[in-house]
Amino acid sequence: MLGGALVRATRMEIALKKTLLTAATLVALGLAANASAHDAHACVDSACTMQLLYAADDAAGGGTIPAARLGTWGFDTAGMDTSAKPGEDFFAYASGNWAKNTPIPADQSSYGNFRVLRDLSEARLHKLVEGYPLADPATGGDTARIAAVYQGFMDEAGIEKLDDAPLKPLLERVRKAGSHEEIARLMAARDTFAVTLFGLGVSDDQRDPDRYTLYMNQSGLGLGDREMYLRDNFAPQRERYLAYITRLLELGGWKDPEAAAKAVMAFETKVAEAHWTRAESRDRDRTYNPVPFERFDAYAPGFPWASYFKAAGVDHGSVAVVRQGTAIPKLARIFAAADVATLQAWQAFHAIDDAAPLLSSRFANAHFEFRDKFMSGQLEQRERWKRAVHLVESSLGEAVGREYVKLYFTADAKAKMDELVANVKAAMGARIDQLEWMSPATRAEAHAKLKGFGLKIGHPEKWRDYSGLRIANGDVVGNVLRSRQFEWDYRRARLGKQVDKDEWGMTPQTVNAYYNSVKNEIVFPAAILQPPFFDPDADPAVNYGGIGGVIGHEIIHGFDDQGRKSDGAGVLRDWWTAEDAAKFEAQAAKLGAQYESYEFPQLPGLHINGRTAMGENIGDLGGLTIALEAYRRSLGGKPAPVIDGFTGEQRFFLGWAQVWRTLWRDDALRQQLVNGTHSPGHIRAFAPLRNIDAWYDAFGIKEGDPLYIKPEDRVRIW
């Protein structure tokens, strides 16, 4: 197998028990100096104000497909390894037998409960869309559009016959872009697979949340993160990336592909050097930099800004909020210094790379071999129908989501979720009152923010209108490009207009959740409201540990190291006293040091970046804390029953750990540590518990146990 060993079964258990969590790995608690690069992966919107719970893999007929229940009371006791000591390895205790006996599917690079539910959503959508008959998409409505997208991709023979025909006009556009200004216009286009240094997006204005504004982000890297280009231990990835660039340019018939690939690699390396780190790019004190259009030539000379904004269709606007303020001028200079031939080769490679999964097998296989197999350790290509379903979702997500909701979301689920959220929110209010480190002035602001929290559960109340999207039977590449243009036209037309407060940033079939700091709301799509996260018939302790912890996590995002910088109206402003902010930062630094201490022996030198993952780690710790308080309140003063020998609070913590069952291939874990803002799932299963006193009491964790932290050293933020 290329790119590393499989992290699973006994190998994973051994790694967790013998090296990851031993006392020796719990030292070196200073904050790491290195930080990884700009995060586009955990952000739903271009302003990076919508934080995901989980970084997901990029990943009709009669009857329905039910969700599987776990155990008799919502927890899979058969998956436990009760020979493991909770204070030595809580992941193994809660999920050790599951880890031993669960293989990572060959078409996956990691596997766990998020993937299980994603597979369920995928199967449900497949059952829907495969029953839609092919018709004229111009007159047949959304079902005809869905059928055209789905069946077009499923026509493998037709795609093989076309081979590179859909790619040729795209590459011809690149060849005809013979000047820097023409390349800039190409970079702005949405009807081709162009790559850009300056990503544009339209989202809620962080200073004026009732209006949409234009955001600009650094971009342009094929390896995703600057660290992949700059750190010595990623030399094998750079070597294979160079070979991959060469291979795709060969497939595209590009002149002198080897020399062109070297030029592209050198260009992207310069771009990486200019990029902000990932930790810098999530600092909201630094990422709101409005620049009027007329000032761009002076602010970032060397790039034809007027042509770029016009080609992007945003020239009716007047300002762009630049997120990486010092990086954009450097990128403009790099662009100006590059010769046109290099810029053309860079555009050609990315066009082929982006289009490859939609093309014949010689392109699709080359893409899989590098992107999925080498970079993430995935052994086999995903079945074609699964990729077709994903294509439908990326093009017509709410259209198919509307049908999903009719079959799989009940009013009872929403009512019980409303109750859970209300209880966890009340617990958060109580926690704010109990914080000894918080002054009355900051406390009042925190209560005001909590009171203003919005809630969306299940699905949108109004659905997207796709009638303006032109879909054609048998035109896979064209359908994708027109879908991208359709979406961009929808976004850019809203510049300067009033924000649609009812809009969702996810489809209902998405297995995830998010907090939006500008709308100050938490959102839970229908697909996550299933076991092991939420089961209306499960033991309440497990539900509070599962979906309750998730609810708490999203609430805490409004009060994490970046979410705390917006107020109850979603306005980016400092509402903290200096003393309270300093106390908060001190505790956050301690938490970051804890996470950076975890070692991954199969990946020497790689660690969780405490600053990059800070918001998610604070979300987990605070979310569990308030969910536990909510569970206790739900008992109404009565003792919790003992079930199968487990107390209520034991079941609460087991419910949390069950949610985060995760197995990794080495290469996928590397990608998560370098590119992700979330700690790996198997770390999330136990790491926040080490700071919660009740966990020690529930499982008898004592001094001397590897996971033990002295009470005075435990992090207490919310």
PDB file of C-alpha atoms in Angstrom, residues 335-489:
ATOM      1  CA  PHE A 335       1.600  36.993  -9.866  1.00  0.00           C
ATOM      2  CA  ALA A 336       3.216  40.009 -11.542  1.00  0.00           C
ATOM      3  CA  ALA A 337       6.670  38.415 -11.446  1.00  0.00           C
ATOM      4  CA  ALA A 338       5.532  35.095 -12.924  1.00  0.00           C
ATOM      5  CA  ASP A 339       5.819  34.615 -16.675  1.00  0.00           C
ATOM      6  CA  VAL A 340       2.629  33.974 -18.598  1.00  0.00           C
ATOM      7  CA  ALA A 341       3.695  30.465 -19.594  1.00  0.00           C
ATOM      8  CA  THR A 342       3.959  29.453 -15.929  1.00  0.00           C
ATOM      9  CA  LEU A 343       0.575  30.976 -15.130  1.00  0.00           C
ATOM     10  CA  GLN A 344      -0.962  29.153 -18.077  1.00  0.00           C
ATOM     11  CA  ALA A 345       0.537  25.826 -16.982  1.00  0.00           C
ATOM     12  CA  TRP A 346      -0.711  26.465 -13.433  1.00  0.00           C
ATOM     13  CA  GLN A 347      -4.222  27.116 -14.752  1.00  0.00           C
ATOM     14  CA  ALA A 348      -4.086  24.108 -17.073  1.00  0.00           C
ATOM     15  CA  PHE A 349      -3.012  21.720 -14.338  1.00  0.00           C
ATOM     16  CA  HIS A 350      -5.732  22.843 -11.951  1.00  0.00           C
ATOM     17  CA  ALA A 351      -8.357  22.701 -14.680  1.00  0.00           C
ATOM     18  CA  ILE A 352      -7.424  19.095 -15.415  1.00  0.00           C
ATOM     19  CA  ASP A 353      -7.183  18.238 -11.719  1.00  0.00           C
ATOM     20  CA  ASP A 354     -10.620  19.700 -10.983  1.00  0.00           C
ATOM     21  CA  ALA A 355     -12.258  18.103 -13.999  1.00  0.00           C
ATOM     22  CA  ALA A 356     -10.532  14.715 -13.728  1.00  0.00           C
ATOM     23  CA  PRO A 357     -13.150  12.960 -11.523  1.00  0.00           C
ATOM     24  CA  LEU A 358     -15.774  13.802 -14.168  1.00  0.00           C
ATOM     25  CA  LEU A 359     -13.758  12.516 -17.117  1.00  0.00           C
ATOM     26  CA  SER A 360     -12.760   9.136 -18.510  1.00  0.00           C
ATOM     27  CA  SER A 361     -10.933   6.561 -16.405  1.00  0.00           C
ATOM     28  CA  ARG A 362      -7.422   7.631 -17.413  1.00  0.00           C
ATOM     29  CA  PHE A 363      -8.064  11.026 -15.813  1.00  0.00           C
ATOM     30  CA  ALA A 364     -10.218   9.810 -12.923  1.00  0.00           C
ATOM     31  CA  ASN A 365      -7.761   7.063 -11.991  1.00  0.00           C
ATOM     32  CA  ALA A 366      -4.789   9.417 -11.996  1.00  0.00           C
ATOM     33  CA  HIS A 367      -6.710  11.762  -9.720  1.00  0.00           C
ATOM     34  CA  PHE A 368      -7.661   8.930  -7.358  1.00  0.00           C
ATOM     35  CA  GLU A 369      -4.145   7.508  -7.203  1.00  0.00           C
ATOM     36  CA  PHE A 370      -2.698  10.790  -5.951  1.00  0.00           C
ATOM     37  CA  ARG A 371      -5.494  12.643  -4.176  1.00  0.00           C
ATOM     38  CA  ASP A 372      -7.135   9.718  -2.401  1.00  0.00           C
ATOM     39  CA  LYS A 373      -4.750   6.776  -2.385  1.00  0.00           C
ATOM     40  CA  PHE A 374      -1.377   8.441  -1.889  1.00  0.00           C
ATOM     41  CA  MET A 375      -2.399  11.512   0.092  1.00  0.00           C
ATOM     42  CA  SER A 376      -5.072   9.866   2.281  1.00  0.00           C
ATOM     43  CA  GLY A 377      -4.348   6.135   2.106  1.00  0.00           C
ATOM     44  CA  GLN A 378      -7.700   5.188   0.584  1.00  0.00           C
ATOM     45  CA  LEU A 379      -7.285   1.765  -0.995  1.00  0.00           C
ATOM     46  CA  GLU A 380     -10.093   1.745  -3.551  1.00  0.00           C
ATOM     47  CA  GLN A 381     -12.117   4.231  -5.521  1.00  0.00           C
ATOM     48  CA  ARG A 382     -15.612   4.801  -4.152  1.00  0.00           C
ATOM     49  CA  GLU A 383     -18.421   3.083  -6.006  1.00  0.00           C
ATOM     50  CA  ARG A 384     -19.680   5.098  -8.907  1.00  0.00           C
ATOM     51  CA  TRP A 385     -23.196   5.547  -7.526  1.00  0.00           C
ATOM     52  CA  LYS A 386     -21.760   7.101  -4.364  1.00  0.00           C
ATOM     53  CA  ARG A 387     -19.805   9.627  -6.388  1.00  0.00           C
ATOM     54  CA  ALA A 388     -22.913  10.299  -8.449  1.00  0.00           C
ATOM     55  CA  VAL A 389     -24.946  11.001  -5.313  1.00  0.00           C
ATOM     56  CA  HIS A 390     -22.249  13.402  -4.140  1.00  0.00           C
ATOM     57  CA  LEU A 391     -22.426  15.175  -7.503  1.00  0.00           C
ATOM     58  CA  VAL A 392     -26.181  15.590  -7.146  1.00  0.00           C
ATOM     59  CA  GLU A 393     -25.744  17.040  -3.666  1.00  0.00           C
ATOM     60  CA  SER A 394     -23.103  19.515  -4.782  1.00  0.00           C
ATOM     61  CA  SER A 395     -25.320  20.729  -7.624  1.00  0.00           C
ATOM     62  CA  LEU A 396     -28.898  20.455  -6.292  1.00  0.00           C
ATOM     63  CA  GLY A 397     -28.430  19.921  -2.571  1.00  0.00           C
ATOM     64  CA  GLU A 398     -31.641  21.473  -1.282  1.00  0.00           C
ATOM     65  CA  ALA A 399     -33.745  19.986  -4.074  1.00  0.00           C
ATOM     66  CA  VAL A 400     -32.856  16.442  -3.039  1.00  0.00           C
ATOM     67  CA  GLY A 401     -32.818  17.497   0.617  1.00  0.00           C
ATOM     68  CA  ARG A 402     -36.443  18.553   0.408  1.00  0.00           C
ATOM     69  CA  GLU A 403     -37.383  14.980  -0.536  1.00  0.00           C
ATOM     70  CA  TYR A 404     -35.075  13.525   2.117  1.00  0.00           C
ATOM     71  CA  VAL A 405     -36.831  15.492   4.855  1.00  0.00           C
ATOM     72  CA  LYS A 406     -40.259  14.220   3.827  1.00  0.00           C
ATOM     73  CA  LEU A 407     -39.110  10.667   4.484  1.00  0.00           C
ATOM     74  CA  TYR A 408     -36.664  10.942   7.345  1.00  0.00           C
ATOM     75  CA  PHE A 409     -37.418  13.856   9.661  1.00  0.00           C
ATOM     76  CA  THR A 410     -40.279  13.804  12.132  1.00  0.00           C
ATOM     77  CA  ALA A 411     -42.013  16.471  14.178  1.00  0.00           C
ATOM     78  CA  ASP A 412     -41.338  14.368  17.277  1.00  0.00           C
ATOM     79  CA  ALA A 413     -37.581  14.532  16.694  1.00  0.00           C
ATOM     80  CA  LYS A 414     -37.751  18.302  16.360  1.00  0.00           C
ATOM     81  CA  ALA A 415     -39.809  18.680  19.543  1.00  0.00           C
ATOM     82  CA  LYS A 416     -37.393  16.594  21.587  1.00  0.00           C
ATOM     83  CA  MET A 417     -34.428  18.497  20.125  1.00  0.00           C
ATOM     84  CA  ASP A 418     -36.098  21.800  21.037  1.00  0.00           C
ATOM     85  CA  GLU A 419     -36.342  20.565  24.617  1.00  0.00           C
ATOM     86  CA  LEU A 420     -32.725  19.391  24.699  1.00  0.00           C
ATOM     87  CA  VAL A 421     -31.459  22.685  23.316  1.00  0.00           C
ATOM     88  CA  ALA A 422     -33.511  24.672  25.831  1.00  0.00           C
ATOM     89  CA  ASN A 423     -32.079  22.624  28.689  1.00  0.00           C
ATOM     90  CA  VAL A 424     -28.468  22.943  27.509  1.00  0.00           C
ATOM     91  CA  LYS A 425     -28.922  26.662  26.896  1.00  0.00           C
ATOM     92  CA  ALA A 426     -30.301  27.083  30.429  1.00  0.00           C
ATOM     93  CA  ALA A 427     -27.301  25.182  31.756  1.00  0.00           C
ATOM     94  CA  MET A 428     -25.022  27.587  29.915  1.00  0.00           C
ATOM     95  CA  GLY A 429     -26.759  30.502  31.593  1.00  0.00           C
ATOM     96  CA  ALA A 430     -26.173  28.875  34.970  1.00  0.00           C
ATOM     97  CA  ARG A 431     -22.517  28.294  34.137  1.00  0.00           C
ATOM     98  CA  ILE A 432     -22.044  31.954  33.254  1.00  0.00           C
ATOM     99  CA  ASP A 433     -23.374  32.866  36.695  1.00  0.00           C
ATOM    100  CA  GLN A 434     -21.013  30.397  38.374  1.00  0.00           C
ATOM    101  CA  LEU A 435     -17.773  31.571  36.731  1.00  0.00           C
ATOM    102  CA  GLU A 436     -15.535  32.951  39.456  1.00  0.00           C
ATOM    103  CA  TRP A 437     -13.073  34.468  36.991  1.00  0.00           C
ATOM    104  CA  MET A 438     -15.659  36.594  35.123  1.00  0.00           C
ATOM    105  CA  SER A 439     -16.497  40.155  36.141  1.00  0.00           C
ATOM    106  CA  PRO A 440     -20.094  41.465  36.321  1.00  0.00           C
ATOM    107  CA  ALA A 441     -19.623  43.651  33.212  1.00  0.00           C
ATOM    108  CA  THR A 442     -18.498  40.773  31.004  1.00  0.00           C
ATOM    109  CA  ARG A 443     -21.064  38.460  32.592  1.00  0.00           C
ATOM    110  CA  ALA A 444     -23.899  40.770  31.587  1.00  0.00           C
ATOM    111  CA  GLU A 445     -22.670  40.843  27.985  1.00  0.00           C
ATOM    112  CA  ALA A 446     -22.329  37.046  27.959  1.00  0.00           C
ATOM    113  CA  HIS A 447     -25.919  36.643  29.149  1.00  0.00           C
ATOM    114  CA  ALA A 448     -27.093  39.065  26.459  1.00  0.00           C
ATOM    115  CA  LYS A 449     -25.311  37.030  23.812  1.00  0.00           C
ATOM    116  CA  LEU A 450     -26.762  33.756  25.070  1.00  0.00           C
ATOM    117  CA  LYS A 451     -30.254  35.251  25.109  1.00  0.00           C
ATOM    118  CA  GLY A 452     -29.860  36.232  21.451  1.00  0.00           C
ATOM    119  CA  PHE A 453     -28.878  32.743  20.272  1.00  0.00           C
ATOM    120  CA  GLY A 454     -30.914  31.559  17.292  1.00  0.00           C
ATOM    121  CA  LEU A 455     -31.757  27.922  16.577  1.00  0.00           C
ATOM    122  CA  LYS A 456     -32.409  25.983  13.375  1.00  0.00           C
ATOM    123  CA  ILE A 457     -33.272  22.311  13.523  1.00  0.00           C
ATOM    124  CA  GLY A 458     -33.866  19.811  10.746  1.00  0.00           C
ATOM    125  CA  HIS A 459     -34.290  21.765   7.531  1.00  0.00           C
ATOM    126  CA  PRO A 460     -34.937  25.201   6.017  1.00  0.00           C
ATOM    127  CA  GLU A 461     -38.441  26.617   6.128  1.00  0.00           C
ATOM    128  CA  LYS A 462     -38.026  27.840   2.562  1.00  0.00           C
ATOM    129  CA  TRP A 463     -36.121  26.006  -0.138  1.00  0.00           C
ATOM    130  CA  ARG A 464     -33.781  27.089  -2.901  1.00  0.00           C
ATOM    131  CA  ASP A 465     -35.303  27.695  -6.331  1.00  0.00           C
ATOM    132  CA  TYR A 466     -33.277  25.872  -9.005  1.00  0.00           C
ATOM    133  CA  SER A 467     -35.509  26.808 -11.934  1.00  0.00           C
ATOM    134  CA  GLY A 468     -32.783  29.095 -13.312  1.00  0.00           C
ATOM    135  CA  LEU A 469     -30.166  26.347 -13.359  1.00  0.00           C
ATOM    136  CA  ARG A 470     -29.693  24.906 -16.843  1.00  0.00           C
ATOM    137  CA  ILE A 471     -29.003  21.188 -16.704  1.00  0.00           C
ATOM    138  CA  ALA A 472     -28.618  19.042 -19.807  1.00  0.00           C
ATOM    139  CA  ASN A 473     -28.829  15.293 -20.238  1.00  0.00           C
ATOM    140  CA  GLY A 474     -25.477  13.699 -21.009  1.00  0.00           C
ATOM    141  CA  ASP A 475     -23.356  16.777 -20.228  1.00  0.00           C
ATOM    142  CA  VAL A 476     -21.576  15.956 -16.969  1.00  0.00           C
ATOM    143  CA  VAL A 477     -18.851  18.592 -17.118  1.00  0.00           C
ATOM    144  CA  GLY A 478     -21.183  21.260 -18.463  1.00  0.00           C
ATOM    145  CA  ASN A 479     -23.696  20.590 -15.704  1.00  0.00           C
ATOM    146  CA  VAL A 480     -21.042  21.037 -13.017  1.00  0.00           C
ATOM    147  CA  LEU A 481     -19.752  24.268 -14.532  1.00  0.00           C
ATOM    148  CA  ARG A 482     -23.221  25.732 -14.976  1.00  0.00           C
ATOM    149  CA  SER A 483     -24.061  24.735 -11.410  1.00  0.00           C
ATOM    150  CA  ARG A 484     -20.998  26.592 -10.131  1.00  0.00           C
ATOM    151  CA  GLN A 485     -21.892  29.655 -12.151  1.00  0.00           C
ATOM    152  CA  PHE A 486     -25.497  29.470 -10.977  1.00  0.00           C
ATOM    153  CA  GLU A 487     -24.410  29.375  -7.348  1.00  0.00           C
ATOM    154  CA  TRP A 488     -21.955  32.240  -7.795  1.00  0.00           C
ATOM    155  CA  ASP A 489     -24.534  34.382  -9.595  1.00  0.00           C
TER     156      ASP A 489
END
